[in-house]
Amino acid sequence: MKPLAGTLDSCDGLDGRQFAIAVRRLADSLQYGTDSSPFVGSGIEYAQSRPYESGDPVKQIDWRVTARMGRPFIKEYEAPKQMPVYLLVDTSGSMCVSSIGLSKYALAVQIAGGLALAALSRMSPVGIVGCGEKKFDTKPSLSRHKMFLWLHQLRHFHFDEKTTLTEKLEQLSKTLTNRAMLIVLSDLRQPGANNKLKLLAQKHDCVVLQLIDPAEFGQLRTGIFRGEEAETAQTFVGHNRSHWFDNETANELRRGGIDHLEVKINRPFIHSLRGFLQKRDCIGRGAR
C-alpha cells in the first residue's frame, strides 16, 4: 500500500482549533501528571543515606547516621520532577500507510500532543524530534505556544521520506548529558533502532508506543491485493490475513528494560495508554 498523499491535515480531517481541542482532551484523559520522582540525586526531598565516597560534598554528610554507624554517611535527595521529555515522532512514509480513515502518523501526532501537554502540566520541559529525512529537532521548552507550533509543523509534513529513527537515537545518545525521558512514537520499521534504544535505556527513561494499522495484524477485511512498501518501493502481494507485525520486537524491547505498548489505530487506546502510564509508576522506573 502506498502512503496517503499530501499533508496530515488531509488525513485527520481537523483544522487547527479542532486539533488543539482534541490534544487537550487527550491530555486530560491521560492524567499523566502524578508520577513520583524516579531518579535519586541532589533535589529537595530526602530519600536515603548512603556511605560516604571520595569526592562527595562534606555539607551533605548525615551526622546522625554517621555518629550511629561510626563512619561517614551522605544524605541523598529525590531529584526534581522537571526531567526533560523528548517525544520522537516517526515522520517516515510507512507511518502514513493506512487501511482506515486515520493513519498511524495522524494518531502519533495527537498522542504526542497529549503527552506533551501532560508533561508541561507538571513543569517538565518538552522537546519534539521528527524522525524522518527532513530536519525537525527542537530543544525542550516549557512554552505551550511553542509546543503547539511544533505540532502544527509536524501535521504539515509530507510523507515521501525514509525513517531516520536510528540516526536520531544515535544523535541523542551523544548529546544528552543528563537523564531524560524519551518517548518514541513509531511503527518500528527501521532495523537497528532497537539496539540504539537499549543503549539509551541504560541511562535514560525510554518508552516506545508502537503504532499498528489493522492491515498489519491480519484485519484488512479484503481479498488479495497488490501493494508497495512505503519506504523501499518494493511491491508485494498480500491478502486479508497477511501479518506484518512482529511480536519479537516488543519482547526484545522489554528484555532491554524499555517499556513498550502497542497502539492499534482502529481500537480505543486511551484506557490502555492511561493504564500503561499508571503501571509504570508502580513497577517501572520508579520501582528500581
XYZ file of C-alpha atoms in Angstrom:
288
model
C 0.000 0.000 0.000
C 1.248 3.480 -0.789
C 1.145 6.280 1.777
C -1.643 8.788 1.561
C -0.634 11.832 -0.443
C -0.444 15.381 0.846
C -0.174 16.557 4.414
C -1.562 15.267 7.654
C -4.431 17.768 7.528
C -5.929 15.669 4.708
C -5.671 12.558 6.935
C -7.117 13.596 10.290
C -9.775 15.964 8.908
C -9.249 18.514 11.704
C -8.499 22.207 11.475
C -6.030 23.838 13.847
C -8.612 24.646 16.524
C -10.175 21.184 16.437
C -6.740 19.608 16.680
C -5.857 21.714 19.746
C -9.124 20.717 21.448
C -8.508 17.028 20.692
C -4.997 17.241 22.149
C -6.196 18.969 25.325
C -8.944 16.388 25.842
C -6.420 13.598 25.398
C -4.077 15.186 27.950
C -6.935 15.472 30.459
C -7.943 11.853 29.871
C -4.453 10.505 30.393
C -3.991 12.370 33.698
C -0.292 11.899 33.272
C 0.945 14.239 35.994
C 1.083 12.259 39.195
C 4.235 10.210 38.720
C 6.740 10.145 41.562
C 10.349 11.151 41.060
C 12.120 8.091 39.594
C 15.706 9.255 39.971
C 17.863 9.971 43.009
C 20.174 12.964 43.054
C 20.573 16.390 44.625
C 16.980 17.569 44.835
C 14.581 18.721 47.548
C 13.003 15.761 49.372
C 15.199 13.460 51.470
C 15.402 9.937 50.016
C 18.063 7.955 51.874
C 21.557 7.959 53.365
C 24.486 6.060 51.881
C 28.150 5.530 52.799
C 30.472 8.426 52.033
C 32.543 8.147 48.858
C 35.620 10.121 47.884
C 34.595 13.409 46.277
C 31.194 13.700 47.975
C 30.448 17.216 49.321
C 31.073 17.471 53.049
C 27.970 19.639 53.532
C 25.756 16.643 52.661
C 27.109 14.431 55.461
C 24.329 12.915 57.567
C 25.826 13.497 61.002
C 23.204 11.487 62.905
C 23.707 8.346 60.834
C 27.462 8.941 60.843
C 27.529 9.056 64.648
C 25.361 5.939 64.929
C 27.299 3.867 62.378
C 30.783 5.076 63.268
C 31.650 6.002 59.671
C 30.558 8.887 57.413
C 27.251 8.735 55.524
C 25.864 11.134 52.894
C 22.260 12.327 52.560
C 20.611 11.755 49.182
C 17.532 13.549 47.932
C 14.918 12.886 45.281
C 15.792 14.590 42.043
C 13.320 17.250 40.850
C 10.455 16.010 38.676
C 11.279 18.556 35.975
C 13.032 15.923 33.883
C 13.113 16.857 30.187
C 10.800 14.833 27.962
C 11.731 14.129 24.341
C 8.941 12.989 22.024
C 10.379 11.260 18.966
C 7.738 11.142 16.227
C 8.418 8.901 13.241
C 7.724 11.049 10.148
C 8.518 8.363 7.588
C 6.340 7.187 4.711
C 5.346 3.912 6.380
C 3.614 5.850 9.163
C 1.166 7.321 6.652
C 0.111 3.945 5.264
C -3.494 3.491 6.304
C -6.213 0.938 5.636
C -8.740 3.089 7.538
C -9.521 6.804 7.665
C -6.922 7.616 10.339
C -3.229 6.992 9.696
C -0.605 5.880 12.195
C 1.111 9.230 11.774
C -2.040 11.255 12.441
C -2.664 9.390 15.684
C 1.014 9.581 16.686
C 0.994 13.377 16.452
C -2.200 13.590 18.524
C -0.778 11.292 21.204
C 2.476 13.264 21.210
C 0.467 16.427 21.796
C -1.470 14.892 24.680
C 1.698 13.618 26.345
C 3.427 16.956 25.805
C 0.621 18.902 27.489
C 0.552 16.438 30.375
C 4.307 16.791 30.847
C 4.090 20.586 30.730
C 1.391 20.499 33.413
C 3.972 19.069 35.808
C 6.563 21.608 34.649
C 8.685 19.158 32.678
C 10.248 20.785 29.588
C 9.240 19.086 26.340
C 11.144 18.709 23.090
C 9.810 17.215 19.854
C 12.046 15.365 17.407
C 10.943 14.355 13.908
C 12.435 11.012 12.843
C 12.312 11.451 9.078
C 14.712 12.826 6.483
C 13.573 16.414 6.967
C 15.245 18.245 9.828
C 12.819 18.755 12.689
C 14.521 18.877 16.051
C 13.520 21.146 18.922
C 15.107 21.706 22.298
C 12.933 21.125 25.387
C 10.791 24.098 26.367
C 8.089 24.937 28.903
C 6.148 27.017 26.363
C 2.752 25.651 25.317
C 2.730 28.062 22.393
C 5.959 26.567 21.053
C 4.671 23.068 21.611
C 1.533 23.673 19.525
C 3.644 25.400 16.876
C 5.858 22.319 16.615
C 2.845 20.004 16.450
C 1.226 22.030 13.664
C 4.506 21.904 11.741
C 4.500 18.130 12.086
C 0.929 17.987 10.783
C 2.056 19.643 7.545
C 4.893 17.240 6.823
C 4.976 15.383 3.500
C 5.431 11.656 3.735
C 7.856 10.785 0.933
C 10.835 10.287 3.228
C 12.668 7.388 4.824
C 12.906 6.676 8.538
C 15.933 8.114 10.350
C 14.918 6.870 13.793
C 18.211 5.041 14.307
C 20.214 8.144 13.384
C 18.148 10.371 15.692
C 18.647 7.966 18.579
C 22.373 7.949 17.883
C 22.441 11.755 17.968
C 20.568 11.861 21.268
C 22.899 9.302 22.834
C 25.790 11.679 22.109
C 24.134 14.975 23.052
C 22.077 14.108 26.152
C 24.275 14.519 29.214
C 21.587 14.429 31.923
C 18.932 11.777 32.353
C 15.804 12.371 30.302
C 12.585 10.646 29.328
C 12.441 9.513 25.705
C 9.040 8.602 24.256
C 9.218 7.092 20.772
C 6.067 7.033 18.620
C 6.788 4.826 15.627
C 5.823 1.685 13.744
C 9.443 0.487 14.251
C 10.085 -0.246 10.597
C 13.814 0.565 10.679
C 16.380 -2.124 11.558
C 18.890 -1.145 14.210
C 16.594 1.174 16.162
C 16.040 -1.398 18.910
C 19.758 -1.675 19.662
C 20.105 2.108 19.943
C 17.080 2.236 22.235
C 18.541 -0.431 24.514
C 21.771 1.548 24.820
C 19.858 4.734 25.655
C 17.756 2.862 28.214
C 20.886 2.209 30.265
C 20.952 5.905 31.177
C 17.551 7.325 30.260
C 13.881 6.506 30.816
C 12.761 5.050 27.470
C 9.199 4.353 26.344
C 8.037 3.048 22.958
C 4.483 3.477 21.695
C 4.267 1.305 18.589
C 1.507 2.344 16.166
C -0.091 -0.564 14.304
C -2.539 -0.476 11.393
C -5.218 -3.226 11.275
C -3.743 -4.421 7.979
C -0.501 -5.243 9.807
C -2.121 -7.876 12.026
C -4.446 -9.533 9.513
C -7.604 -7.434 9.823
C -7.695 -5.738 6.436
C -11.118 -7.198 5.506
C -10.359 -7.510 1.824
C -9.263 -10.149 -0.660
C -5.936 -10.497 -2.455
C -4.260 -7.166 -3.188
C -1.049 -5.742 -4.585
C 0.858 -3.171 -2.516
C 4.074 -1.196 -2.419
C 6.313 -0.800 0.643
C 6.183 2.883 1.568
C 9.906 3.352 2.196
C 11.654 0.854 -0.120
C 9.105 0.995 -3.010
C 9.241 -2.821 -3.126
C 5.994 -4.337 -4.440
C 4.265 -7.297 -2.824
C 1.054 -9.332 -2.963
C -0.983 -9.881 0.199
C -4.402 -10.930 1.423
C -6.729 -10.084 4.273
C -4.954 -12.397 6.744
C -1.372 -11.364 5.945
C 0.625 -10.382 9.043
C 3.421 -7.779 9.030
C 3.592 -7.214 12.766
C 6.383 -8.967 14.665
C 5.795 -9.737 18.352
C 9.503 -10.392 18.845
C 10.177 -6.652 18.599
C 8.120 -5.990 21.717
C 9.787 -8.849 23.587
C 13.245 -7.599 22.647
C 12.479 -4.091 23.890
C 11.104 -5.346 27.193
C 14.175 -7.519 27.725
C 16.241 -4.376 27.214
C 14.390 -2.569 30.003
C 12.249 -0.463 27.657
C 8.552 -0.003 28.369
C 6.543 -0.892 25.254
C 2.882 -0.507 24.337
C 1.103 -1.492 21.141
C -1.378 1.137 19.943
C -3.755 -0.309 17.344
C -5.164 2.661 15.492
C -8.577 1.084 14.850
C -9.289 0.452 18.532
C -9.867 2.720 21.570
C -6.488 3.381 23.156
C -6.960 5.930 25.964
C -7.804 3.353 28.644
C -4.857 1.091 27.802
C -2.456 4.025 27.476
C -3.568 5.516 30.785
C -3.196 2.133 32.487
C 0.219 1.672 30.916
C 1.420 5.036 32.224
C -0.041 4.434 35.683
C 1.533 0.982 35.826
C 4.943 2.487 35.130
C 4.630 4.439 38.404
C 4.381 1.144 40.319
C 6.704 -1.268 38.522
C 8.508 0.948 36.012
C 11.493 3.196 36.563
C 10.263 4.375 39.930
C 10.428 0.850 41.334
C 14.085 0.344 40.591
